[in-house]
Amino acid sequence: MVLAAGDTSGVNSNEDIEQRVAALEAKVAFIQQDVIGARALAAGADHEVSEVRAELRGHTRVLEALRQTQLEHYTELKSDLGHLRADVGEIKVGITRIVRLLENAGGEPSA
């Protein structure tokens, strides 16, 4: 577009440019405040995530300790069960022996 000397149609005046610059500066200031707010939110979120991770580590340690305790109890239970089976076996042998002794003595075991 070629303009004749003194023709200002289509050309922004200094006043218009100043208004546009002022509007842009206001927008930049608003954006800067948004950035500050976003950074504060991010810092807060980071702090909360750190707290959640610490709690999760604590829960994990508790679960690992509980697992270890349950494994120990299971081992003890298996050992106790083995002893009980042996004891029951001895009782059965003893009862069988008593029954035989009674039968050999001529008595009838009562039902």
XYZ file of C-alpha atoms in Angstrom:
111
model
C 0.000 0.000 0.000
C 1.507 3.299 -1.075
C 0.480 6.412 0.806
C 0.622 9.963 -0.359
C 2.504 12.477 1.739
C 0.430 13.535 4.727
C -2.047 10.666 4.323
C -2.383 8.793 7.631
C -5.202 6.439 6.720
C -4.216 2.868 7.605
C -1.287 4.014 9.709
C -1.464 3.870 13.477
C -0.967 7.118 15.289
C 1.445 7.444 18.192
C -1.508 7.667 20.546
C -2.939 4.392 19.209
C 0.435 2.694 19.559
C 0.790 3.993 23.119
C -2.637 2.603 23.994
C -1.762 -0.764 22.502
C 1.578 -0.853 24.339
C -0.178 0.048 27.604
C -2.710 -2.739 27.026
C 0.105 -5.213 26.330
C 1.965 -4.098 29.454
C -1.196 -4.652 31.509
C -1.588 -8.120 30.010
C 2.066 -8.925 30.755
C 1.592 -7.801 34.370
C -1.500 -10.022 34.642
C 0.394 -12.949 33.130
C 3.265 -12.376 35.566
C 0.801 -12.579 38.461
C -0.608 -15.781 36.962
C 2.910 -17.206 36.744
C 3.581 -16.308 40.386
C 0.322 -18.011 41.388
C 1.104 -21.071 39.282
C 4.546 -21.356 40.867
C 3.014 -21.125 44.341
C 0.512 -23.846 43.458
C 3.274 -26.017 42.018
C 5.373 -25.570 45.157
C 2.391 -26.497 47.326
C 1.651 -29.535 45.181
C 5.299 -30.584 45.367
C 5.196 -30.310 49.162
C 1.982 -32.354 49.320
C 3.424 -35.002 47.011
C 6.478 -35.223 49.263
C 4.215 -35.752 52.286
C 2.215 -38.434 50.480
C 5.409 -40.206 49.433
C 6.686 -40.144 53.014
C 3.393 -41.611 54.246
C 3.508 -44.239 51.508
C 7.035 -45.224 52.533
C 5.816 -45.538 56.127
C 2.878 -47.713 55.083
C 5.179 -49.857 52.967
C 7.505 -50.402 55.939
C 4.548 -51.380 58.121
C 3.284 -53.828 55.501
C 6.750 -55.348 55.119
C 7.017 -55.760 58.899
C 3.536 -57.315 59.006
C 4.492 -59.716 56.217
C 7.633 -60.734 58.078
C 5.639 -61.297 61.275
C 3.065 -63.389 59.426
C 5.811 -65.520 57.875
C 7.321 -66.083 61.325
C 3.917 -67.006 62.761
C 3.272 -69.387 59.861
C 6.611 -71.114 60.473
C 5.808 -71.453 64.180
C 2.326 -72.767 63.392
C 3.732 -75.400 61.031
C 6.201 -76.463 63.709
C 3.460 -76.639 66.352
C 1.244 -78.620 63.977
C 4.057 -81.100 63.427
C 4.430 -81.541 67.191
C 0.659 -81.979 67.599
C 0.579 -84.643 64.897
C 3.399 -86.478 66.625
C 1.585 -86.225 69.966
C -1.684 -87.482 68.431
C 0.239 -90.367 66.884
C 1.652 -91.274 70.301
C -1.832 -91.067 71.845
C -3.230 -93.384 69.149
C -0.431 -95.875 69.770
C -1.083 -95.700 73.518
C -4.835 -96.212 73.120
C -4.248 -99.129 70.762
C -1.905 -100.700 73.314
C -4.427 -100.201 76.131
C -7.184 -101.785 74.004
C -4.968 -104.815 73.269
C -4.073 -105.182 76.924
C -7.753 -105.080 77.844
C -8.626 -107.579 75.136
C -5.830 -109.919 76.263
C -6.980 -109.626 79.864
C -10.357 -110.959 78.815
C -12.293 -107.779 79.251
C -14.382 -106.243 76.551
C -13.777 -102.589 75.871
C -16.940 -100.619 76.318
C -18.169 -98.644 73.370
